[in-house]
PDB file of C-alpha atoms in Angstrom:
ATOM      1  CA  MET A  14     168.578 182.448  14.631  1.00 88.00           C
ATOM      2  CA  ILE A  15     171.620 180.325  13.926  1.00 93.00           C
ATOM      3  CA  LYS A  16     171.746 177.343  16.294  1.00 93.00           C
ATOM      4  CA  ASN A  17     174.781 175.349  15.131  1.00 94.00           C
ATOM      5  CA  GLU A  18     177.825 175.333  12.855  1.00 95.00           C
ATOM      6  CA  ARG A  19     175.887 173.794   9.962  1.00 96.00           C
ATOM      7  CA  GLN A  20     173.387 176.635  10.027  1.00 96.00           C
ATOM      8  CA  LEU A  21     176.268 179.107  10.282  1.00 96.00           C
ATOM      9  CA  ALA A  22     177.774 177.701   7.068  1.00 97.00           C
ATOM     10  CA  ILE A  23     174.411 177.858   5.283  1.00 98.00           C
ATOM     11  CA  THR A  24     173.901 181.440   6.425  1.00 98.00           C
ATOM     12  CA  LYS A  25     177.342 182.416   5.143  1.00 97.00           C
ATOM     13  CA  GLN A  26     176.556 180.804   1.770  1.00 98.00           C
ATOM     14  CA  GLN A  27     173.279 182.691   1.584  1.00 98.00           C
ATOM     15  CA  ARG A  28     175.083 185.927   2.414  1.00 98.00           C
ATOM     16  CA  ASP A  29     177.620 185.254  -0.345  1.00 97.00           C
ATOM     17  CA  ARG A  30     174.796 184.674  -2.865  1.00 97.00           C
ATOM     18  CA  LEU A  31     173.079 187.901  -1.815  1.00 97.00           C
ATOM     19  CA  THR A  32     176.358 189.803  -2.013  1.00 97.00           C
ATOM     20  CA  GLY A  33     176.876 188.452  -5.531  1.00 96.00           C
ATOM     21  CA  SER A  34     173.383 189.542  -6.535  1.00 95.00           C
ATOM     22  CA  LEU A  35     174.021 192.964  -5.051  1.00 94.00           C
ATOM     23  CA  ALA A  36     177.271 193.321  -7.000  1.00 94.00           C
ATOM     24  CA  ALA A  37     175.492 192.300 -10.207  1.00 93.00           C
ATOM     25  CA  LEU A  38     172.965 195.094  -9.775  1.00 92.00           C
ATOM     26  CA  GLY A  39     175.695 197.707  -9.807  1.00 85.00           C
ATOM     27  CA  ASP A  40     175.630 201.272  -8.538  1.00 85.00           C
ATOM     28  CA  ARG A  41     172.948 202.138  -5.998  1.00 81.00           C
ATOM     29  CA  ARG A  42     172.733 205.685  -7.406  1.00 87.00           C
ATOM     30  CA  THR A  43     170.824 204.417 -10.415  1.00 86.00           C
ATOM     31  CA  PRO A  44     167.842 206.511 -11.528  1.00 88.00           C
ATOM     32  CA  ASP A  45     165.729 203.337 -11.788  1.00 88.00           C
ATOM     33  CA  PRO A  46     163.543 203.240  -8.631  1.00 90.00           C
ATOM     34  CA  LEU A  47     162.876 199.500  -8.966  1.00 93.00           C
ATOM     35  CA  LYS A  48     166.595 198.782  -9.126  1.00 92.00           C
ATOM     36  CA  ARG A  49     167.213 201.018  -6.090  1.00 92.00           C
ATOM     37  CA  ALA A  50     164.494 199.128  -4.195  1.00 93.00           C
ATOM     38  CA  ARG A  51     166.103 195.776  -5.073  1.00 94.00           C
ATOM     39  CA  ILE A  52     169.478 197.057  -3.922  1.00 94.00           C
ATOM     40  CA  ALA A  53     168.013 198.329  -0.643  1.00 94.00           C
ATOM     41  CA  ALA A  54     166.249 195.006  -0.041  1.00 96.00           C
ATOM     42  CA  LEU A  55     169.444 193.031  -0.675  1.00 96.00           C
ATOM     43  CA  GLU A  56     171.417 195.321   1.635  1.00 96.00           C
ATOM     44  CA  ALA A  57     168.801 194.881   4.350  1.00 97.00           C
ATOM     45  CA  ASP A  58     168.846 191.097   3.984  1.00 97.00           C
ATOM     46  CA  ILE A  59     172.651 191.035   4.106  1.00 97.00           C
ATOM     47  CA  GLY A  60     172.528 193.184   7.243  1.00 97.00           C
ATOM     48  CA  LYS A  61     170.114 190.753   8.912  1.00 97.00           C
ATOM     49  CA  LEU A  62     172.354 187.797   8.088  1.00 98.00           C
ATOM     50  CA  ASP A  63     175.402 189.666   9.402  1.00 97.00           C
ATOM     51  CA  ALA A  64     173.539 190.336  12.659  1.00 96.00           C
ATOM     52  CA  GLU A  65     172.614 186.647  12.983  1.00 96.00           C
ATOM     53  CA  VAL A  66     176.224 185.590  12.421  1.00 96.00           C
ATOM     54  CA  ALA A  67     177.444 188.130  14.981  1.00 94.00           C
ATOM     55  CA  ARG A  68     174.887 186.938  17.538  1.00 91.00           C
ATOM     56  CA  TYR A  69     175.892 183.303  17.030  1.00 94.00           C
ATOM     57  CA  ARG A  70     179.593 184.151  17.338  1.00 93.00           C
ATOM     58  CA  GLU A  71     178.927 186.037  20.574  1.00 91.00           C
ATOM     59  CA  ALA A  72     177.038 183.033  21.958  1.00 90.00           C
ATOM     60  CA  VAL A  73     179.845 180.650  20.977  1.00 92.00           C
ATOM     61  CA  SER A  74     182.346 182.912  22.711  1.00 90.00           C
ATOM     62  CA  GLY A  75     180.244 182.891  25.877  1.00 84.00           C
ATOM     63  CA  ARG A  76     179.249 186.557  25.693  1.00 82.00           C
ATOM     64  CA  VAL A  77     175.544 186.309  26.482  1.00 77.00           C
ATOM     65  CA  ASP A  78     173.448 188.436  28.828  1.00 73.00           C
ATOM     66  CA  PHE A  79     172.221 185.769  31.236  1.00 72.00           C
ATOM     67  CA  THR A  80     170.284 188.288  33.326  1.00 72.00           C
ATOM     68  CA  ALA A  81     167.489 188.399  30.730  1.00 67.00           C
ATOM     69  CA  ILE A  82     166.862 184.672  31.129  1.00 68.00           C
ATOM     70  CA  GLY A  83     165.873 185.145  34.753  1.00 66.00           C
ATOM     71  CA  HIS A  84     163.068 187.480  33.741  1.00 74.00           C
ATOM     72  CA  VAL A  85     161.077 184.740  32.021  1.00 78.00           C
ATOM     73  CA  ALA A  86     159.433 183.840  35.313  1.00 78.00           C
ATOM     74  CA  THR A  87     157.957 187.317  35.649  1.00 85.00           C
ATOM     75  CA  VAL A  88     156.934 187.915  32.033  1.00 90.00           C
ATOM     76  CA  GLY A  89     153.221 187.562  32.805  1.00 91.00           C
ATOM     77  CA  ASP A  90     153.282 190.157  35.553  1.00 90.00           C
ATOM     78  CA  ASP A  91     155.449 192.385  33.366  1.00 90.00           C
ATOM     79  CA  LEU A  92     152.923 192.218  30.503  1.00 93.00           C
ATOM     80  CA  ILE A  93     150.030 193.012  32.816  1.00 95.00           C
ATOM     81  CA  SER A  94     151.894 195.971  34.325  1.00 92.00           C
ATOM     82  CA  ALA A  95     152.919 197.219  30.891  1.00 93.00           C
ATOM     83  CA  ARG A  96     149.332 196.996  29.604  1.00 94.00           C
ATOM     84  CA  ILE A  97     148.125 199.038  32.550  1.00 93.00           C
ATOM     85  CA  ALA A  98     150.996 201.523  32.223  1.00 91.00           C
ATOM     86  CA  VAL A  99     150.158 202.344  28.594  1.00 92.00           C
ATOM     87  CA  GLY A 100     146.486 202.661  29.478  1.00 90.00           C
ATOM     88  CA  LEU A 101     145.158 199.725  27.467  1.00 94.00           C
ATOM     89  CA  THR A 102     142.099 197.895  28.688  1.00 95.00           C
ATOM     90  CA  GLN A 103     141.887 194.152  28.261  1.00 96.00           C
ATOM     91  CA  GLU A 104     139.344 194.765  25.508  1.00 97.00           C
ATOM     92  CA  GLU A 105     141.657 197.142  23.649  1.00 97.00           C
ATOM     93  CA  LEU A 106     144.572 194.742  23.942  1.00 97.00           C
ATOM     94  CA  ALA A 107     142.390 191.899  22.684  1.00 97.00           C
ATOM     95  CA  ALA A 108     141.416 193.943  19.642  1.00 97.00           C
ATOM     96  CA  ARG A 109     145.056 194.714  18.896  1.00 97.00           C
ATOM     97  CA  VAL A 110     146.116 191.053  19.027  1.00 97.00           C
ATOM     98  CA  GLY A 111     143.029 189.700  17.253  1.00 97.00           C
ATOM     99  CA  SER A 112     141.607 187.944  20.281  1.00 96.00           C
ATOM    100  CA  LYS A 113     138.587 188.225  22.549  1.00 97.00           C
ATOM    101  CA  ALA A 114     138.679 190.123  25.821  1.00 96.00           C
ATOM    102  CA  GLN A 115     137.793 186.927  27.697  1.00 97.00           C
ATOM    103  CA  GLN A 116     140.966 185.291  26.375  1.00 97.00           C
ATOM    104  CA  ILE A 117     143.092 188.177  27.640  1.00 97.00           C
ATOM    105  CA  GLN A 118     141.299 187.894  30.983  1.00 96.00           C
ATOM    106  CA  ARG A 119     142.177 184.182  31.152  1.00 96.00           C
ATOM    107  CA  TYR A 120     145.807 184.849  30.222  1.00 96.00           C
ATOM    108  CA  GLU A 121     146.104 187.528  32.881  1.00 95.00           C
ATOM    109  CA  ARG A 122     144.350 185.414  35.519  1.00 95.00           C
ATOM    110  CA  ASP A 123     147.039 182.741  34.939  1.00 94.00           C
ATOM    111  CA  HIS A 124     149.806 185.363  34.552  1.00 93.00           C
ATOM    112  CA  TYR A 125     150.235 184.224  30.922  1.00 94.00           C
ATOM    113  CA  MET A 126     151.654 180.880  32.104  1.00 93.00           C
ATOM    114  CA  LYS A 127     149.472 178.953  29.619  1.00 93.00           C
ATOM    115  CA  ALA A 128     150.096 181.296  26.696  1.00 95.00           C
ATOM    116  CA  SER A 129     152.316 180.237  23.826  1.00 95.00           C
ATOM    117  CA  LEU A 130     155.510 182.083  23.035  1.00 94.00           C
ATOM    118  CA  LYS A 131     153.845 183.312  19.844  1.00 96.00           C
ATOM    119  CA  THR A 132     151.011 184.797  21.906  1.00 96.00           C
ATOM    120  CA  LEU A 133     153.437 186.402  24.340  1.00 96.00           C
ATOM    121  CA  ALA A 134     155.243 188.018  21.425  1.00 95.00           C
ATOM    122  CA  LYS A 135     151.972 189.319  19.915  1.00 97.00           C
ATOM    123  CA  VAL A 136     150.842 190.768  23.239  1.00 96.00           C
ATOM    124  CA  ALA A 137     154.230 192.363  23.888  1.00 95.00           C
ATOM    125  CA  SER A 138     154.328 193.859  20.377  1.00 96.00           C
ATOM    126  CA  ALA A 139     150.831 195.290  20.783  1.00 97.00           C
ATOM    127  CA  ILE A 140     151.731 196.878  24.100  1.00 96.00           C
ATOM    128  CA  VAL A 141     154.986 198.337  22.762  1.00 96.00           C
ATOM    129  CA  ALA A 142     153.177 199.693  19.681  1.00 96.00           C
ATOM    130  CA  SER A 143     150.590 201.335  21.918  1.00 95.00           C
ATOM    131  CA  HIS A 144     153.351 202.848  24.022  1.00 94.00           C
ATOM    132  CA  ARG A 145     155.066 204.265  20.924  1.00 94.00           C
ATOM    133  CA  GLU A 146     151.773 205.685  19.653  1.00 94.00           C
ATOM    134  CA  ARG A 147     151.140 207.422  22.961  1.00 91.00           C
ATOM    135  CA  GLU A 148     154.692 208.817  23.032  1.00 92.00           C
ATOM    136  CA  GLU A 149     154.234 210.155  19.506  1.00 92.00           C
ATOM    137  CA  GLU A 150     150.881 211.725  20.437  1.00 89.00           C
ATOM    138  CA  ALA A 151     152.522 213.375  23.437  1.00 87.00           C
ATOM    139  CA  ARG A 152     155.319 214.773  21.253  1.00 88.00           C
ATOM    140  CA  VAL A 153     152.840 216.141  18.728  1.00 89.00           C
ATOM    141  CA  THR A 154     150.746 217.879  21.377  1.00 85.00           C
ATOM    142  CA  GLN A 155     153.760 219.576  22.965  1.00 79.00           C
TER     143      GLN A 155
END
């Protein structure tokens, strides 16, 4: 995430370098699969940088969704509810995040207030992945 004008300038320079590399590779319709993979990777990286620049420009202009910030206080309860909603036990969630069930129990007892942001992200990703898996299973069985 770009946090200031200096980082914005660096990001733009990086994008220019990637764009130059992409141009040097030539046509993406090449029969060479390795070349096509390099082109796709460069295009993806350029897309990510473009998204970062756009997000920074929106923030500078004042166009930010401030409602999401208010939800930080309830993230613990939201994670617990989401875990239950997708049908994961604490043990299953622990296995998905590479933890022990007792650690998940402690996090939930404290409503995740002592968990790091990294841990919150891992738990949220595991719950979302489980939800997607269950949706896919439901689609397949229909």
